[in-house]
Coordinates of C-alpha atoms and ligand atoms in Angstrom, one line a residue:
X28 CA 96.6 131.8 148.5
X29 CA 98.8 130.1 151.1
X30 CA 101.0 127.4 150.0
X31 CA 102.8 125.0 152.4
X32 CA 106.9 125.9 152.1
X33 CA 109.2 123.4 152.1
X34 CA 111.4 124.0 155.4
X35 CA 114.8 124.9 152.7
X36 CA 112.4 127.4 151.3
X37 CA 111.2 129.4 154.3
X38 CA 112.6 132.8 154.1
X39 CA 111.4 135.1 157.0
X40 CA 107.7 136.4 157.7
X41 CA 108.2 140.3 156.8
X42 CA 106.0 142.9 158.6
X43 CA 105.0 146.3 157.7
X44 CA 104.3 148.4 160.7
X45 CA 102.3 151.1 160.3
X46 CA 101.9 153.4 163.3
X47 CA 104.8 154.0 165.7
X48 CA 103.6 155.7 168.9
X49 CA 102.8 153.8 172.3
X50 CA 101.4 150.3 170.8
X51 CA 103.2 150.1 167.7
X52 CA 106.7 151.4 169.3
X53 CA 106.2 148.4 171.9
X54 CA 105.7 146.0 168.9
X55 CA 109.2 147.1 167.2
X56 CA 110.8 146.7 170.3
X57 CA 109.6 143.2 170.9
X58 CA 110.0 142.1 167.6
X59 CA 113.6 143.1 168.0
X60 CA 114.5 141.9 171.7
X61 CA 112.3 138.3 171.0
X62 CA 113.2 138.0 167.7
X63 CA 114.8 134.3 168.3
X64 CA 112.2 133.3 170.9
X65 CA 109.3 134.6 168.1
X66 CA 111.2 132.6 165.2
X67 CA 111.3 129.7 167.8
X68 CA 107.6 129.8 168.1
X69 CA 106.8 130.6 164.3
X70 CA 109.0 128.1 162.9
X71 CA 110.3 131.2 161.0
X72 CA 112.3 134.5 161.5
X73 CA 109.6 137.8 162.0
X74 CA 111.2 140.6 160.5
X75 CA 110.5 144.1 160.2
X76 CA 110.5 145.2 156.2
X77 CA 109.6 149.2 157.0
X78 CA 107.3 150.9 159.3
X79 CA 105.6 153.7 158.2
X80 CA 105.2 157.0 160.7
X81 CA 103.6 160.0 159.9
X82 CA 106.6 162.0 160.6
X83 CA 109.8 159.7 160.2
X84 CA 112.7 162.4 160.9
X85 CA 110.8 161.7 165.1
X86 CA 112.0 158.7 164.6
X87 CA 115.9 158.4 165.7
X88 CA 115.3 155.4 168.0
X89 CA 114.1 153.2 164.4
X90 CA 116.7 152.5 161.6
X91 CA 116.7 154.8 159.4
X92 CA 116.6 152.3 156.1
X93 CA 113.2 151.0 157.5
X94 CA 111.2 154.3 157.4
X95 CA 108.8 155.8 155.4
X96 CA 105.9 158.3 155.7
X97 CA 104.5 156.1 152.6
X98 CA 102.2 153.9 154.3
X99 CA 100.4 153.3 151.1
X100 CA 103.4 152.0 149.0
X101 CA 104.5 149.7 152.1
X102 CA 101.5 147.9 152.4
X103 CA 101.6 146.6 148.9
X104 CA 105.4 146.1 148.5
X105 CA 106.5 142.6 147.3
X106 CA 108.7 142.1 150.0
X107 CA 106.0 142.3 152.6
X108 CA 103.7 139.2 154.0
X109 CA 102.2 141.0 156.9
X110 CA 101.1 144.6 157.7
X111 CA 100.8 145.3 161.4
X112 CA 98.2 148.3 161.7
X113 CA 98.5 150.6 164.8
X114 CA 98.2 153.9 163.4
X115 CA 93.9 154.4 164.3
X116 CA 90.9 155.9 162.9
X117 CA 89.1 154.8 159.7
X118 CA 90.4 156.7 157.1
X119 CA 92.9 156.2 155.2
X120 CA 94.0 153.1 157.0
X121 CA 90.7 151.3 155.6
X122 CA 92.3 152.1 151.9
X123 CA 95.5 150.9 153.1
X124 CA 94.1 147.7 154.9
X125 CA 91.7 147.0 151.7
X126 CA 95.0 147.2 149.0
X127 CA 97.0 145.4 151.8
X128 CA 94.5 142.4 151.9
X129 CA 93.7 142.6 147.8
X130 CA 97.6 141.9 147.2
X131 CA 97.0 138.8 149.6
X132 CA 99.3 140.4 152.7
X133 CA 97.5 139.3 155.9
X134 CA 96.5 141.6 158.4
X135 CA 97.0 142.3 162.3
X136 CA 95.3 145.2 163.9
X137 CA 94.1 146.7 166.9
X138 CA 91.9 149.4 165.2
X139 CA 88.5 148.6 166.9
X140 CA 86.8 152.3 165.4
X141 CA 87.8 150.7 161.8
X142 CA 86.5 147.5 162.7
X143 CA 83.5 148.4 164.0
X144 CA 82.2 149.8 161.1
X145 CA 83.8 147.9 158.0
X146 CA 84.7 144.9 159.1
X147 CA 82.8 142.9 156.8
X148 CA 84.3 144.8 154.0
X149 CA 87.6 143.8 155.1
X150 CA 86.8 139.9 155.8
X151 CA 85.4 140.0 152.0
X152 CA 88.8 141.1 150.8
X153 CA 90.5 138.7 153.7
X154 CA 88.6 135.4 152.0
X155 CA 89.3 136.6 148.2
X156 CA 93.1 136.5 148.4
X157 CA 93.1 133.6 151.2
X158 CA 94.8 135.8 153.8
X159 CA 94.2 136.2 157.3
X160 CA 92.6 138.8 159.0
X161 CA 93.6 139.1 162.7
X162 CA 92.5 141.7 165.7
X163 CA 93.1 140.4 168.9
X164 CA 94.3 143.6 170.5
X165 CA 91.4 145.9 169.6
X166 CA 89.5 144.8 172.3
X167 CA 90.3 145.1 175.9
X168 CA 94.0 145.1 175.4
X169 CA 96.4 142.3 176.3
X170 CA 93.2 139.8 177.6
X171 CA 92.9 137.3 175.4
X172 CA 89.1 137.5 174.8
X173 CA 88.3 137.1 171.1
X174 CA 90.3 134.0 170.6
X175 CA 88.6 132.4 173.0
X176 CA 85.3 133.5 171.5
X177 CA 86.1 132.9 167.8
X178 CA 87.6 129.6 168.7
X179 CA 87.2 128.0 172.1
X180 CA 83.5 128.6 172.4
X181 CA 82.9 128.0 168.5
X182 CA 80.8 125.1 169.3
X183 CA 78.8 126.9 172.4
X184 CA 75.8 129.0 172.2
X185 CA 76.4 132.6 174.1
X186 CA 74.0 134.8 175.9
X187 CA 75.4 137.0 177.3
X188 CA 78.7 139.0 176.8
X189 CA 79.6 142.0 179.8
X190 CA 81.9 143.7 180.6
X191 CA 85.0 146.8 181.7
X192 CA 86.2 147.2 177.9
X193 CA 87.3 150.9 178.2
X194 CA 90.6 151.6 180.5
X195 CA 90.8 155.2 180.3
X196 CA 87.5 155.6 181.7
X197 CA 87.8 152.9 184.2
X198 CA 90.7 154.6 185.3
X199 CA 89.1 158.1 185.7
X200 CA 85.8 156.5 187.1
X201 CA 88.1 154.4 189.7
X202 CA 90.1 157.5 190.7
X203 CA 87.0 159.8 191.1
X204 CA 85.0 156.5 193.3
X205 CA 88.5 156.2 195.3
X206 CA 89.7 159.7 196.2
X207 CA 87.5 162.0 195.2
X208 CA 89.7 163.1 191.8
X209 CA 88.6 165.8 189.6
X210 CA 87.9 164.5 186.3
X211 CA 90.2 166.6 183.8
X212 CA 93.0 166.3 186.2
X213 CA 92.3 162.2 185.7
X214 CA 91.6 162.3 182.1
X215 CA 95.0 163.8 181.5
X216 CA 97.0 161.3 183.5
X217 CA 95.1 158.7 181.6
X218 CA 96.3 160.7 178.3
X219 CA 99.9 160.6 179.6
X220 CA 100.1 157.1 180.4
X221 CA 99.6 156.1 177.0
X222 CA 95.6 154.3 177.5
X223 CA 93.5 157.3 176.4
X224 CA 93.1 157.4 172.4
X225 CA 94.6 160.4 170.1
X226 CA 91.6 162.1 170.4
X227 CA 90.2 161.3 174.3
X228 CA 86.7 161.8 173.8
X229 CA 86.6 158.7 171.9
X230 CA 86.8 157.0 175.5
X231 CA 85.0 159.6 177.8
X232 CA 81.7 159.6 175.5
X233 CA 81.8 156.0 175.1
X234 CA 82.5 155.9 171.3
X235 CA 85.5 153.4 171.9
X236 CA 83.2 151.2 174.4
X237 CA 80.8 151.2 171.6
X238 CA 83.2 149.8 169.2
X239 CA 84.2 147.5 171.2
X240 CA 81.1 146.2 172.2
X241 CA 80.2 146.0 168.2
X242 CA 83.1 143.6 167.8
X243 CA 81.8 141.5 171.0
X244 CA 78.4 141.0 169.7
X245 CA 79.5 140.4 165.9
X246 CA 81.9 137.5 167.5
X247 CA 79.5 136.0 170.5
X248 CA 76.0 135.9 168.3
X249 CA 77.8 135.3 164.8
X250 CA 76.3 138.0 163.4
X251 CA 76.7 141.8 162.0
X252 CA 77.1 144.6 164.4
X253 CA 78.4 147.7 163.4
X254 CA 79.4 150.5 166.2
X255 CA 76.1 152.8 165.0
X256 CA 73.9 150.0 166.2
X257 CA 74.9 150.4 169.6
X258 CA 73.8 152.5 172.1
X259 CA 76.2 154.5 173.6
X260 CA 76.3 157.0 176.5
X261 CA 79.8 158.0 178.1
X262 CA 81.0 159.3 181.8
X263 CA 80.9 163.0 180.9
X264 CA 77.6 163.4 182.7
X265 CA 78.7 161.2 185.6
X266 CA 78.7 163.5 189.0
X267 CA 80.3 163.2 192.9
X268 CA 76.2 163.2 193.5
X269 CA 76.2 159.4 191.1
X270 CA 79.0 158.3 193.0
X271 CA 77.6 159.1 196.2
X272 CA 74.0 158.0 195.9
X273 CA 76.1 155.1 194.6
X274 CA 77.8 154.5 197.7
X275 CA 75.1 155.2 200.1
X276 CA 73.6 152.2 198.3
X277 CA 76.8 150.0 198.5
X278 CA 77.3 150.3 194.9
X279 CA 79.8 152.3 192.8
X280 CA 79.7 153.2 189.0
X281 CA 81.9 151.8 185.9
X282 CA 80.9 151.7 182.3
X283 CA 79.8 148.7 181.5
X284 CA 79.4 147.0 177.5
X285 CA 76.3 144.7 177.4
X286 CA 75.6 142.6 174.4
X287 CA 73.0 140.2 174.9
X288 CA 71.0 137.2 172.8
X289 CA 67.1 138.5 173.4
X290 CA 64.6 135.9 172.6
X291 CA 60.7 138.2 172.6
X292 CA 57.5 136.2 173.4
X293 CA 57.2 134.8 169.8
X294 CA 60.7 133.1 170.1
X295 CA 62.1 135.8 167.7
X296 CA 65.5 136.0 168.6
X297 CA 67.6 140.0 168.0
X298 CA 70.8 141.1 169.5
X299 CA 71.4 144.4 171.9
X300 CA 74.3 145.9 172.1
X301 CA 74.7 149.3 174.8
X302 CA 77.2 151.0 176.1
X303 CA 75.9 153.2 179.7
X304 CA 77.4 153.8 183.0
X305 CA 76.2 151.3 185.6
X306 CA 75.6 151.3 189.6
X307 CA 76.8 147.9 190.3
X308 CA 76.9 146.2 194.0
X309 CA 80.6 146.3 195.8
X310 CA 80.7 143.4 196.0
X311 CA 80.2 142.7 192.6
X312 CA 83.3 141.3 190.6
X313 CA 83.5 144.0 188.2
X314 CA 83.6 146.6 191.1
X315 CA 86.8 145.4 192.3
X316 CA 88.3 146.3 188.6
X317 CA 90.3 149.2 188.8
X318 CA 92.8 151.7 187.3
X319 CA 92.7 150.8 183.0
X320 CA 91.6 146.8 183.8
X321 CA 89.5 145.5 182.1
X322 CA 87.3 142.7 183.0
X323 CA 84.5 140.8 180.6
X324 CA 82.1 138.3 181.7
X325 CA 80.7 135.4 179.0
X326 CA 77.7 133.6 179.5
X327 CA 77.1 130.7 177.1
X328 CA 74.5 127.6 177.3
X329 CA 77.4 124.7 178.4
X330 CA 80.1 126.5 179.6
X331 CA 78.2 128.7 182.1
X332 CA 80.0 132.0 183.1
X333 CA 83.4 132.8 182.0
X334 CA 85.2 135.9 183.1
X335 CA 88.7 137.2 181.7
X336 CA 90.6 139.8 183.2
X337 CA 93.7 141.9 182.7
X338 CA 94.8 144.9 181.3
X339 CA 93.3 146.6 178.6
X340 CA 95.1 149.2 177.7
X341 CA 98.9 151.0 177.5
X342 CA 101.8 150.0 174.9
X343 CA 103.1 146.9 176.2
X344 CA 100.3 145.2 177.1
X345 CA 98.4 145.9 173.6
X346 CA 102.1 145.1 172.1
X347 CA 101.5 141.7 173.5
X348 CA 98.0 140.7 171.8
X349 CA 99.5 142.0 168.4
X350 CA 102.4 139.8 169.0
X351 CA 100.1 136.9 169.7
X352 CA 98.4 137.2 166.3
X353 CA 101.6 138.0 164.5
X354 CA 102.8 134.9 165.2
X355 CA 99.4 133.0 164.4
X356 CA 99.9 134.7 160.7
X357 CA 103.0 133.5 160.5
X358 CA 102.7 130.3 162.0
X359 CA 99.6 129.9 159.0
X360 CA 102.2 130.8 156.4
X361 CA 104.3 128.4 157.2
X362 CA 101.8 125.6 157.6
X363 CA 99.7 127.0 154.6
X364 CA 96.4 127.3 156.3
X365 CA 94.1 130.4 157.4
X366 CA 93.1 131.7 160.5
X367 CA 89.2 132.0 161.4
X368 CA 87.3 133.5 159.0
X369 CA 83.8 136.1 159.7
X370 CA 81.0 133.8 161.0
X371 CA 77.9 136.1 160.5
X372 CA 76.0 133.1 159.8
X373 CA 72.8 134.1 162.7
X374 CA 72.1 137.8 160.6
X375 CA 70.0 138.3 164.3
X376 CA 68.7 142.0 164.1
X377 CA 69.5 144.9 166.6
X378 CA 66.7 145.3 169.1
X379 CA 66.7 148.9 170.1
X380 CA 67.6 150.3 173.7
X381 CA 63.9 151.4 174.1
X382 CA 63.1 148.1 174.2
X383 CA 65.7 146.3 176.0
X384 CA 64.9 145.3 179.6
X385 CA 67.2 147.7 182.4
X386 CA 66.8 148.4 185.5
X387 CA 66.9 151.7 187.0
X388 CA 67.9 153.9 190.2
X389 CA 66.8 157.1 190.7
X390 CA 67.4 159.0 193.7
X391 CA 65.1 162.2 194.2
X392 CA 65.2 165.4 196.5
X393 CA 61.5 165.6 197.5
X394 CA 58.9 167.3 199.8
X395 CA 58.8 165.8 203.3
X396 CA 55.1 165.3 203.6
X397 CA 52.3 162.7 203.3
X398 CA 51.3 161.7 200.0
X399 CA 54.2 162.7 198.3
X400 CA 55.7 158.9 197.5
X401 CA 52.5 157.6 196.5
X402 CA 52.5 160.1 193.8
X403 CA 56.0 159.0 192.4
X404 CA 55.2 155.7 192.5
X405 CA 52.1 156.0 190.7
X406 CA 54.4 157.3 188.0
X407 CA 56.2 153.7 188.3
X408 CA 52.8 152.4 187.9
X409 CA 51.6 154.5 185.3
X410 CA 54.5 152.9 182.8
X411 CA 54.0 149.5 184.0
X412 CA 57.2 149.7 185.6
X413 CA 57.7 147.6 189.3
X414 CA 59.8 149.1 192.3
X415 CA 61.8 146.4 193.9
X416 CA 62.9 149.0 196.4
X417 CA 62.5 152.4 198.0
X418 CA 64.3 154.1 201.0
X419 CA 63.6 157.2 202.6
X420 CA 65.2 159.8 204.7
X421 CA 64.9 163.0 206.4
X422 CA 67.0 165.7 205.1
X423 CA 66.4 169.0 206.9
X424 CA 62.5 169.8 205.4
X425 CA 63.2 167.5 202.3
X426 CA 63.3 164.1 202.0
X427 CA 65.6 162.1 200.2
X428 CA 64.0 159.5 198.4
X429 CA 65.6 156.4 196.7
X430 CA 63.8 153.8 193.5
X431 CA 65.4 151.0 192.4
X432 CA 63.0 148.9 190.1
X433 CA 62.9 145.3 188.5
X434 CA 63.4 145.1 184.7
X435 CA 61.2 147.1 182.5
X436 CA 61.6 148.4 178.8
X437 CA 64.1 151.2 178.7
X438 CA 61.4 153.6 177.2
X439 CA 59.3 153.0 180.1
X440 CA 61.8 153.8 182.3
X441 CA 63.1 156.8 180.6
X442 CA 59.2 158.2 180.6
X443 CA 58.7 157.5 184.3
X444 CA 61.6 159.7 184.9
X445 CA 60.5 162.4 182.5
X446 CA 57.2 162.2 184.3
X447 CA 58.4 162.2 187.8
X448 CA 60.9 165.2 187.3
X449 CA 58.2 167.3 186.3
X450 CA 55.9 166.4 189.8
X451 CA 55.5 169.7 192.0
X452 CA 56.9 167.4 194.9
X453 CA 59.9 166.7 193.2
X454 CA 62.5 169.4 194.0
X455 CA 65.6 167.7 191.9
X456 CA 66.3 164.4 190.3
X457 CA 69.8 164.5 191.6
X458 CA 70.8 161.0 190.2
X459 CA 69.0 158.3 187.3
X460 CA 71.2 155.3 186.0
X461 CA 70.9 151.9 185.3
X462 CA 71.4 148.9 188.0
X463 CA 73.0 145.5 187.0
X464 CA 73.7 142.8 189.8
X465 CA 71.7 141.7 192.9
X466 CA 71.1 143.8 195.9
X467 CA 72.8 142.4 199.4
Ligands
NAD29 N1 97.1 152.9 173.3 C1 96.4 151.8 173.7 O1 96.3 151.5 174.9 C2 95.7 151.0 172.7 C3 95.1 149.8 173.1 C4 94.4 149.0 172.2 C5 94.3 149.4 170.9 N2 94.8 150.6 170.5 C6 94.7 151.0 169.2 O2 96.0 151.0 168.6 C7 96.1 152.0 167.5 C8 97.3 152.9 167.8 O3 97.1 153.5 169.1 P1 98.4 154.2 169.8 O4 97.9 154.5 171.1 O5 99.6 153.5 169.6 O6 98.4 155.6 168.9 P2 99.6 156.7 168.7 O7 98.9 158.0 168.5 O8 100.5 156.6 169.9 O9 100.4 156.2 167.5 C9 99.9 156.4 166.2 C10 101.0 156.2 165.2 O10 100.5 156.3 163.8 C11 101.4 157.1 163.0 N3 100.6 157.7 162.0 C12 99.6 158.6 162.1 N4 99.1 159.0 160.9 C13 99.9 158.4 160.0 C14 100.0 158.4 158.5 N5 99.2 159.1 157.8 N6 101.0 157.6 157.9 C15 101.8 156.9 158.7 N7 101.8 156.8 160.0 C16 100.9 157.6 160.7 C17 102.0 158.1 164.0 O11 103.2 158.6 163.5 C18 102.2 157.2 165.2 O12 103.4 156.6 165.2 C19 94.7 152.7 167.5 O13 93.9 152.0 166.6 C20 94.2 152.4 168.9 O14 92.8 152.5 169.0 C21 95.5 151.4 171.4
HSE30 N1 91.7 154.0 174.7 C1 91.5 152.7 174.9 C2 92.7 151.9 174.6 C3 92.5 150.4 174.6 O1 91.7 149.9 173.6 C4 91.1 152.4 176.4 O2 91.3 153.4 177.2 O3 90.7 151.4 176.7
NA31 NA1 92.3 141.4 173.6

């Protein structure tokens, strides 16, 4: 447990880094270049006592006395208060984090996969030793975003939590919207400027979204969701023929996170958490976000709409977020208290994606004679789904044909589509995704 040192007594904060690649090499190199500016703001020296790397003989930059490829012996070292986490993945970093947090060392980290699946596990060990568990930079980056929601809006009720939470495929999304970029060719420029993960399909199938979104939901609705609770669809199936039916409407397409507070007809309230690409107007806020921002709106009953923006991913920026909560650990060591704990109070269930309310626009390739749009929207009808709008043109002897509909359960939707790409009038579905945002 945390006891208050007298100010004779304080000998530095000591951090074990694990991980030294993009985040964690930005980390070192703060520590060191701020170290009197951090002590200033601690009200105690942050020192490195070791960082562990999986191979330390990469390592020239890093003195030599503080590395190890033992990341398991660091974490539980006597000299050591804090252990810094940027190595990634789940195992065996949760073992690590686990024996870390049993020996009472606190813990900063910005491992959102890990997280996402066992962060109640690690909050259980957190509150048995006394020590602080800390995460600010798992989600989007360097934006200060779940402070603010496990603090700051504490004593608000939130509704709704949206958002950009994913820069690598912002940043291929963006590119391909923009100039018409191939998406490898983006994907590996997103890979060499440090935002895309070890493994990149952990961004480009939405599996880091989905995390991240887990985390949100967990925080905004004080309750327990783990990433395999959300729904999750990536950009690998995104085409030029999305992006252009997009534009023809005025919108373009960015993978959005949506966690939202449903309440059903019987006042039973449930949590949904998805992860899906999204034709959103231009003129939307979220449109405007570009290369690896991110950008997260927060709806909550007295404080209305909130949005934070910024970037979400690289070294430095990330750096910056750990930073932030190193200094909160240390600043609780020296005063003796304990940062936030897990608030899972609510235990609201996961409403699945079937049922959540989306909207949806499909744009067809159809016959150009009579008859042929009453038939497709008597499939609308047929599900009990509404059209808001249609448009029509001429292309050569086919017509192009464009649905965007109000709100309707996602399985209705996803049925009306089955149903209409198997009419004889239908000569392609060339492009079916979800709407969010007002039409001009
Ligand atoms: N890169 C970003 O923009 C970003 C942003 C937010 C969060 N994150 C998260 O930060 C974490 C680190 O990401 P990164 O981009 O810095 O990764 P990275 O691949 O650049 O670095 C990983 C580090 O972990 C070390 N490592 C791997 N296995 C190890 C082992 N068994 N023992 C000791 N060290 C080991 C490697 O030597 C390397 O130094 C991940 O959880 C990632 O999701 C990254
Ligand atoms: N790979 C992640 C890093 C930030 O969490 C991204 O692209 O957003
Ligand atoms: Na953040």
């Amino acid at each position: 447990m945390n006891t208050v040192a007298a100010p004779e007594e304080r000998r530095a904060v000591k951090v074990a880094l694990l991980g030294c690649g993009t985040v964690g090499g930005e980390v070192a190199r703060l520590l060191s270049e701020q170290a009197g500016e951090l002590a200033a703001r601690a009200g105690v020296p942050v020192e490195l006592a070791g960082i562990a790397v999986r191979r330390p003989d990469k390592h020239p930059e890093l003195p030599p006395e503080l590395l190890t490829a033992d990341a398991e012996k660091l974490v539980t070292s006597d000299e050591v208060d804090v252990v810094v986490e940027l190595v990634g993945g789940i195992e065996p970093v949760r073992g690590w984090l686990l024996a870390a947090l049993k020996a009472g060392k606190s813990v900063v980290t910005a491992n959102k996969a890990l997280l996402a699946e066992h962060s109640a596990d690690l909050f259980e060990a957190a509150d048995a030793a006394g020590a602080d568990l800390y995460f600010e930079a798992a989600v989007a980056g360097a934006i200060p975003l779940l402070r603010p929601l496990r603090e700051s809006l504490a004593g608000d009720r939130i509704t709704r939590v949206m958002g950009i939470v994913n820069g690598t495929t912002n940043y291929i999304l963006s590119a391909m919207d923009s100039t018409g970029a191939g998406y490898a060719e983006t994907l590996d420029e997103a890979s060499r400027l440090g935002y895309a993960e070890a493994d990149p399909t952990a961004d480009v199938d939405g599996y880091d979204a989905a995390s991240k979104a887990a985390i949100l939901a967990s925080l905004a609705f004080h309750t327990r969701v783990t990433a395999s609770d959300v729904h999750r669809e990536g950009i690998a199936d995104v085409t030029a023929a999305d992006l252009g039916a997009a534009r023809m409407l005025g919108r373009t397409v960015k993978l959005l996170a949506i966690c939202e507070r449903v309440t059903d007809d019987d006042g039973v309230e449930s949590v949904s958490a998805r992860v899906h690409p999204v034709m959103i107007p231009r003129s939307h806020q979220l449109a405007g976000v570009g290369g690896a921002f991110n950008a997260v709106y927060v709806e909550a009953d007295a404080a209305g709409e909130l949005m934070f923006y910024g970037q979400g991913a690289g070294g430095a920026p990330t750096a910056s977020a750990v930073l932030g909560d190193l200094v909160a650990v240390a600043r609780n060591l020296v005063a003796g208290g304990r940062g936030p704990r897990e608030s899972a109070h609510a235990a609201l269930p996961v409403r699945p994606m079937g049922q959540t309310p989306t909207r949806y626009h499909v744009s067809l390739s159809v016959a150009d004679r009579a008859g042929v749009l009453a038939q497709v929207a008597q499939a609308f009808a047929g599900h009990g789904v509404s059209i808001a709008a249609v448009r029509q043109s001429d292309v050569g002897d086919r017509a192009s044909l464009v649905v965007v509909t109000h709100q309707a359960p996602d399985a209705a939707l996803q049925s009306t589509v089955d149903e209409i790409a198997k009419l004889d009038v239908v000569h392609e579905v060339v492009s079916v995704m979800r709407v969010e945002g007002e039409d001009q």
